[in-house]
Coordinates of N, CA and C in Angstrom, one line a residue:
X1 N 0.9 -1.2 0.0 CA 0.0 0.0 0.0 C 0.9 1.2 0.0
X2 N 0.6 2.2 -0.8 CA 1.4 3.4 -0.9 C 0.6 4.6 -0.4
X3 N 1.3 5.4 0.4 CA 0.6 6.6 0.9 C 1.5 7.8 0.6
X4 N 0.9 8.8 0.2 CA 1.6 10.1 -0.1 C 0.8 11.2 0.5
X5 N 1.5 12.1 1.2 CA 0.9 13.2 1.8 C 1.3 14.5 1.1
X6 N 1.0 14.7 -0.1 CA 1.3 15.9 -0.9 C 0.3 16.9 -0.7
X7 N -1.0 16.6 -0.6 CA -2.1 17.6 -0.5 C -2.5 17.8 0.9
X8 N -3.0 19.0 1.2 CA -3.5 19.3 2.5 C -5.0 19.6 2.3
X9 N -5.9 19.1 3.1 CA -5.7 18.0 4.1 C -5.4 16.6 3.4
X10 N -4.7 15.8 4.1 CA -4.4 14.5 3.6 C -5.4 13.4 4.1
X11 N -5.8 12.5 3.2 CA -6.8 11.5 3.5 C -6.0 10.1 3.5
X12 N -6.3 9.3 4.6 CA -5.8 8.0 4.7 C -6.9 7.0 4.8
X13 N -7.0 6.0 4.0 CA -8.1 5.0 4.2 C -7.5 3.9 5.0
X14 N -8.3 3.3 5.9 CA -7.9 2.3 6.8 C -7.7 1.0 6.1
X15 N -6.5 0.6 5.9 CA -6.1 -0.7 5.3 C -6.5 -0.7 3.8
X16 N -6.7 -1.9 3.4 CA -7.1 -2.2 2.0 C -8.6 -2.2 1.9
X17 N -9.2 -1.1 2.0 CA -10.7 -0.9 2.2 C -11.5 -1.6 1.0
X18 N -10.9 -1.7 -0.2 CA -11.7 -2.3 -1.3 C -11.9 -3.8 -1.0
X19 N -11.1 -4.4 -0.2 CA -11.3 -5.8 0.1 C -12.5 -6.0 0.9
X20 N -12.9 -5.0 1.7 CA -14.1 -5.1 2.5 C -15.4 -5.3 1.6
X21 N -15.3 -4.8 0.4 CA -16.5 -5.0 -0.5 C -16.6 -6.5 -0.9
X22 N -15.6 -7.3 -0.8 CA -15.7 -8.7 -1.0 C -16.3 -9.4 0.2
X23 N -16.0 -8.9 1.4 CA -16.5 -9.5 2.6 C -18.0 -9.4 2.7
X24 N -18.6 -8.2 2.4 CA -20.0 -8.0 2.5 C -20.9 -9.0 1.8
X25 N -20.7 -9.3 0.5 CA -21.5 -10.2 -0.2 C -21.3 -11.6 0.4
X26 N -20.1 -12.0 0.8 CA -19.9 -13.3 1.4 C -20.7 -13.4 2.7
X27 N -20.6 -12.4 3.5 CA -21.4 -12.4 4.8 C -22.9 -12.5 4.6
X28 N -23.4 -11.7 3.6 CA -24.8 -11.7 3.3 C -25.2 -13.1 2.8
X29 N -24.4 -13.7 1.9 CA -24.7 -15.0 1.4 C -24.8 -16.1 2.5
X30 N -23.9 -16.0 3.4 CA -23.9 -16.9 4.6 C -25.1 -16.7 5.5
X31 N -25.5 -15.4 5.7 CA -26.7 -15.1 6.5 C -27.9 -15.7 5.8
X32 N -28.0 -15.5 4.5 CA -29.2 -16.1 3.8 C -29.2 -17.6 3.9
X33 N -28.0 -18.2 3.7 CA -27.9 -19.7 3.9 C -28.4 -20.1 5.2
X34 N -27.9 -19.5 6.3 CA -28.4 -19.9 7.6 C -29.9 -19.6 7.8
X35 N -30.4 -18.5 7.3 CA -31.8 -18.2 7.4 C -32.7 -19.3 6.8
X36 N -32.4 -19.7 5.6 CA -33.2 -20.7 4.9 C -32.9 -22.1 5.3
X37 N -31.9 -22.3 6.1 CA -31.6 -23.6 6.6 C -32.6 -24.1 7.5
X38 N -33.3 -23.2 8.2 CA -34.4 -23.7 9.0 C -34.3 -23.4 10.5
X39 N -33.5 -24.2 11.2 CA -33.5 -24.2 12.7 C -33.0 -22.8 13.2
X40 N -33.8 -22.2 14.1 CA -33.5 -20.9 14.6 C -33.1 -21.0 16.1
X41 N -32.0 -21.6 16.3 CA -31.6 -21.8 17.7 C -30.7 -20.6 18.1
X42 N -30.1 -20.7 19.3 CA -29.3 -19.6 19.8 C -28.0 -19.4 18.9
X43 N -27.5 -20.5 18.4 CA -26.3 -20.4 17.5 C -26.7 -19.7 16.2
X44 N -27.9 -20.0 15.7 CA -28.3 -19.3 14.5 C -28.4 -17.8 14.7
X45 N -28.9 -17.3 15.8 CA -29.0 -15.9 16.1 C -27.7 -15.3 16.3
X46 N -26.8 -16.0 16.9 CA -25.4 -15.5 17.1 C -24.7 -15.3 15.7
X47 N -24.9 -16.3 14.8 CA -24.3 -16.2 13.5 C -24.9 -15.1 12.7
X48 N -26.2 -14.9 12.8 CA -26.9 -13.8 12.1 C -26.4 -12.4 12.6
X49 N -26.3 -12.2 13.9 CA -25.7 -11.0 14.4 C -24.3 -10.8 14.0
X50 N -23.5 -11.8 14.1 CA -22.1 -11.7 13.7 C -22.0 -11.3 12.2
X51 N -22.7 -12.0 11.3 CA -22.7 -11.7 9.9 C -23.2 -10.4 9.6
X52 N -24.3 -9.9 10.3 CA -24.8 -8.6 10.1 C -23.8 -7.5 10.4
X53 N -23.1 -7.7 11.6 CA -22.1 -6.7 12.0 C -21.0 -6.7 11.0
X54 N -20.6 -7.8 10.5 CA -19.5 -7.9 9.5 C -19.9 -7.2 8.2
X55 N -21.2 -7.4 7.8 CA -21.7 -6.7 6.6 C -21.6 -5.2 6.8
X56 N -22.1 -4.7 7.9 CA -22.2 -3.3 8.2 C -20.7 -2.7 8.2
X57 N -19.8 -3.4 8.9 CA -18.4 -3.0 8.9 C -17.9 -2.9 7.4
X58 N -18.2 -3.9 6.6 CA -17.7 -3.9 5.3 C -18.2 -2.8 4.4
X59 N -19.4 -2.4 4.5 CA -20.0 -1.4 3.6 C -19.7 0.0 4.2
X60 N -19.1 0.1 5.4 CA -18.8 1.5 6.0 C -17.3 1.6 6.2
X61 N -16.5 1.7 5.1 CA -15.1 1.8 5.4 C -14.8 3.2 6.0
X62 N -13.7 3.3 6.7 CA -13.3 4.5 7.4 C -12.2 5.2 6.7
X63 N -12.2 6.5 6.8 CA -11.2 7.4 6.3 C -10.7 8.2 7.4
X64 N -9.4 8.6 7.4 CA -8.9 9.5 8.4 C -8.4 10.7 7.6
X65 N -8.8 11.9 8.0 CA -8.4 13.1 7.3 C -7.6 14.0 8.2
X66 N -6.4 14.3 7.8 CA -5.5 15.2 8.7 C -5.5 16.6 8.1
X67 N -5.8 17.5 8.9 CA -5.7 18.9 8.5 C -4.6 19.6 9.4
X68 N -3.4 19.7 8.9 CA -2.3 20.2 9.8 C -2.5 21.7 10.0
X69 N -3.2 22.4 9.1 CA -3.4 23.9 9.4 C -4.4 24.1 10.5
X70 N -5.4 23.3 10.7 CA -6.4 23.4 11.8 C -6.0 22.5 13.0
X71 N -4.9 21.7 12.8 CA -4.4 20.8 13.9 C -5.6 19.9 14.3
X72 N -6.2 19.3 13.3 CA -7.4 18.5 13.4 C -7.3 17.2 12.7
X73 N -8.0 16.2 13.3 CA -8.1 14.9 12.7 C -9.6 14.6 12.6
X74 N -10.0 14.1 11.4 CA -11.4 13.8 11.2 C -11.5 12.3 10.9
X75 N -12.3 11.5 11.6 CA -12.5 10.1 11.3 C -13.9 10.1 10.6
X76 N -14.0 9.5 9.4 CA -15.2 9.5 8.7 C -15.5 8.1 8.2
X77 N -16.8 7.7 8.4 CA -17.3 6.4 7.9 C -18.3 6.7 6.9
X78 N -18.1 6.1 5.7 CA -19.0 6.4 4.5 C -19.6 5.1 4.0
X79 N -20.8 5.2 3.6 CA -21.5 4.0 2.9 C -20.9 3.8 1.6
X80 N -20.3 2.6 1.4 CA -19.6 2.2 0.2 C -18.4 3.1 -0.1
X81 N -17.9 3.8 0.9 CA -16.8 4.7 0.7 C -17.2 6.1 0.0
X82 N -18.5 6.3 -0.2 CA -18.9 7.5 -0.9 C -19.8 8.4 0.0
X83 N -20.8 7.9 0.5 CA -21.8 8.8 1.3 C -21.5 8.8 2.7
X84 N -21.0 9.9 3.3 CA -20.7 10.0 4.7 C -21.9 9.7 5.6
X85 N -21.7 8.8 6.6 CA -22.7 8.4 7.5 C -22.4 9.0 8.9
X86 N -21.1 8.9 9.3 CA -20.7 9.4 10.7 C -19.4 10.0 10.6
X87 N -19.2 11.1 11.3 CA -18.0 11.9 11.4 C -17.6 12.1 12.8
X88 N -16.3 12.1 13.1 CA -15.8 12.4 14.4 C -14.6 13.3 14.3
X89 N -14.6 14.5 14.9 CA -13.5 15.4 14.9 C -12.7 15.2 16.2
X90 N -11.4 15.2 16.0 CA -10.5 15.1 17.2 C -9.4 16.1 17.1
X91 N -9.1 16.8 18.1 CA -8.0 17.7 18.1 C -6.7 17.0 18.2
X92 N -5.7 17.4 17.4 CA -4.4 16.8 17.4 C -3.7 16.9 18.8
X93 N -4.1 17.8 19.6 CA -3.6 17.9 21.0 C -4.0 16.8 21.9
X94 N -5.0 15.9 21.5 CA -5.4 14.8 22.3 C -4.4 13.6 22.2
X95 N -3.4 13.8 21.3 CA -2.5 12.7 21.1 C -1.1 13.1 21.4
X96 N -0.2 12.1 21.9 CA 1.1 12.5 22.3 C 2.2 12.0 21.3
X97 N 1.9 10.9 20.5 CA 2.9 10.5 19.6 C 2.3 9.5 18.6
X98 N 3.1 9.1 17.6 CA 2.8 8.1 16.6 C 3.2 6.8 17.1
X99 N 2.4 5.8 17.1 CA 2.7 4.5 17.6 C 2.4 3.4 16.5
X100 N 2.8 2.2 16.8 CA 2.5 1.0 16.0 C 2.4 -0.2 16.9
X101 N 1.8 -1.2 16.3 CA 1.6 -2.5 17.0 C 1.9 -3.6 16.0
X102 N 2.6 -4.6 16.4 CA 2.9 -5.7 15.5 C 2.1 -6.9 16.0
X103 N 1.4 -7.5 15.1 CA 0.6 -8.7 15.4 C 1.2 -9.8 14.6
X104 N 2.1 -10.7 15.2 CA 2.7 -11.7 14.4 C 1.7 -12.8 14.0
X105 N 2.0 -13.5 12.9 CA 1.2 -14.7 12.5 C 1.3 -15.8 13.5
X106 N 0.3 -16.7 13.5 CA 0.3 -17.8 14.4 C 1.3 -18.9 14.0
X107 N 1.4 -19.2 12.8 CA 2.3 -20.2 12.3 C 3.4 -19.6 11.5
X108 N 4.6 -20.3 11.4 CA 5.6 -19.7 10.6 C 5.1 -19.6 9.1
X109 N 5.4 -18.5 8.5 CA 5.0 -18.2 7.1 C 3.7 -17.5 7.1
X110 N 2.9 -17.3 8.2 CA 1.7 -16.5 8.2 C 2.0 -15.1 8.1
X111 N 1.0 -14.3 7.7 CA 1.1 -12.9 7.5 C 1.3 -12.2 8.9
X112 N 2.1 -11.2 8.9 CA 2.3 -10.3 10.1 C 1.5 -9.0 9.8
X113 N 0.8 -8.5 10.8 CA 0.1 -7.2 10.6 C 0.8 -6.2 11.4
X114 N 1.0 -5.0 10.8 CA 1.6 -3.9 11.5 C 0.5 -2.8 11.4
X115 N 0.0 -2.3 12.6 CA -1.0 -1.3 12.6 C -0.3 0.0 13.1
X116 N -0.5 1.1 12.4 CA 0.1 2.4 12.7 C -1.0 3.4 13.0
X117 N -0.7 4.2 14.1 CA -1.7 5.2 14.4 C -1.2 6.2 15.4
X118 N -2.1 6.8 16.2 CA -1.8 7.8 17.2 C -2.0 7.2 18.6
X119 N -1.2 7.6 19.5 CA -1.3 7.3 20.9 C -1.9 8.5 21.6
X120 N -3.1 8.2 22.3 CA -3.7 9.3 23.0 C -2.8 9.6 24.3
X121 N -3.1 10.7 24.9 CA -2.4 11.1 26.1 C -2.6 10.1 27.2
X122 N -3.8 9.5 27.2 CA -4.1 8.4 28.1 C -3.4 7.1 27.9
X123 N -2.7 7.0 26.7 CA -2.0 5.8 26.3 C -2.7 4.9 25.4
X124 N -4.0 5.1 25.2 CA -4.9 4.3 24.3 C -4.6 4.6 22.8
X125 N -4.3 3.6 22.0 CA -4.0 3.9 20.6 C -5.3 4.1 19.7
X126 N -5.1 4.9 18.6 CA -6.1 5.0 17.6 C -5.4 4.7 16.3
X127 N -5.6 3.5 15.7 CA -4.9 3.1 14.5 C -5.6 3.7 13.3
X128 N -4.8 4.1 12.3 CA -5.3 4.7 11.1 C -5.0 3.9 9.9
X129 N -4.1 3.0 9.9 CA -3.8 2.2 8.8 C -3.1 0.9 9.3
X130 N -3.1 -0.1 8.4 CA -2.4 -1.4 8.7 C -1.7 -1.9 7.5
X131 N -0.7 -2.7 7.7 CA 0.1 -3.3 6.6 C 0.3 -4.8 6.9
X132 N 0.0 -5.6 5.9 CA 0.3 -7.1 6.0 C 1.5 -7.4 5.3
X133 N 2.4 -8.2 5.9 CA 3.6 -8.6 5.3 C 3.8 -10.1 5.6
X134 N 4.5 -10.8 4.8 CA 4.8 -12.2 5.0 C 6.2 -12.6 5.5
X135 N 7.0 -11.5 5.7 CA 8.3 -11.8 6.2 C 8.4 -11.4 7.7
X136 N 9.4 -12.0 8.4 CA 9.7 -11.6 9.7 C 10.5 -10.2 9.7
X137 N 10.5 -9.6 10.9 CA 11.2 -8.4 11.0 C 10.3 -7.2 10.8
X138 N 10.9 -6.0 10.8 CA 10.1 -4.7 10.8 C 9.6 -4.5 9.4
X139 N 8.3 -4.1 9.3 CA 7.7 -3.7 8.0 C 8.1 -2.3 7.6
X140 N 9.0 -2.2 6.6 CA 9.5 -0.9 6.2 C 8.4 0.0 5.7
X141 N 7.4 -0.5 5.1 CA 6.3 0.3 4.6 C 5.5 0.9 5.7
X142 N 5.3 0.2 6.8 CA 4.7 0.7 8.0 C 5.5 1.8 8.7
X143 N 6.8 1.5 8.7 CA 7.8 2.5 9.3 C 7.8 3.8 8.5
X144 N 7.8 3.7 7.2 CA 7.8 4.8 6.3 C 6.5 5.6 6.5
X145 N 5.4 4.9 6.6 CA 4.1 5.6 6.8 C 4.1 6.3 8.1
X146 N 4.6 5.7 9.2 CA 4.7 6.3 10.5 C 5.6 7.6 10.4
X147 N 6.7 7.6 9.7 CA 7.5 8.7 9.6 C 6.8 9.8 8.9
X148 N 6.1 9.5 7.8 CA 5.3 10.5 7.0 C 4.2 11.1 7.9
X149 N 3.6 10.2 8.7 CA 2.5 10.7 9.5 C 3.0 11.6 10.6
X150 N 4.2 11.3 11.1 CA 4.9 12.2 12.1 C 5.2 13.6 11.5
X151 N 5.7 13.6 10.3 CA 6.0 14.8 9.6 C 4.7 15.6 9.3
X152 N 3.7 14.9 8.9 CA 2.4 15.6 8.6 C 1.8 16.3 9.8
X153 N 1.8 15.5 11.0 CA 1.1 16.0 12.2 C 2.0 16.7 13.1
X154 N 3.3 16.5 13.1 CA 4.2 17.2 14.0 C 4.4 16.4 15.3
X155 N 3.7 15.2 15.4 CA 3.8 14.4 16.6 C 5.1 13.5 16.5
X156 N 5.8 13.3 17.6 CA 7.0 12.5 17.6 C 6.7 11.0 17.4
X157 N 7.7 10.2 17.0 CA 7.5 8.8 16.8 C 7.8 8.1 18.2
X158 N 7.1 7.0 18.4 CA 7.4 6.2 19.6 C 8.8 5.6 19.5
X159 N 9.3 5.3 20.7 CA 10.6 4.7 20.8 C 10.8 3.4 19.9
X160 N 9.7 2.6 19.9 CA 9.8 1.3 19.1 C 9.9 1.6 17.6
X161 N 9.3 2.6 17.1 CA 9.4 2.9 15.7 C 10.8 3.5 15.4
X162 N 11.3 4.3 16.2 CA 12.7 4.9 16.0 C 13.7 3.8 16.1
X163 N 13.5 2.8 16.9 CA 14.5 1.7 17.1 C 14.4 0.7 15.9
X164 N 13.2 0.6 15.3 CA 13.0 -0.3 14.2 C 13.8 0.1 13.0

């Protein structure tokens, strides 16, 4: 995934958001399959709720918009990535640094996920993008994104990113 912060304000889509449009039809198909299968037990309702939530998540991808002039971050969820449904404005002053989290694969050869975002003053992270890699070690693309994000927002990098 390639990110470039040439324009102001800059927009970052969370992960590979187009892949979410593949998930929605699959989740709906499974829900219809369970529905017509007949038995409506507790497991059925749990499956329907899970697949419904997955569908809603898939058709509402999120964008993060950075406006360095206003020192503002806007999180926006849009129906099919076009029609804004929900917006949330956050002041850049609520965050203390750029952070990341590495989620290693379970088995050797599995994908590793690197999530990059902001760390709130309370210490709670707000991730704005993720990167999947199949190799061990630091994800250079995630590190480059974190550095660009730091330059864009003026927030410092966490110690783990600088050491990586």
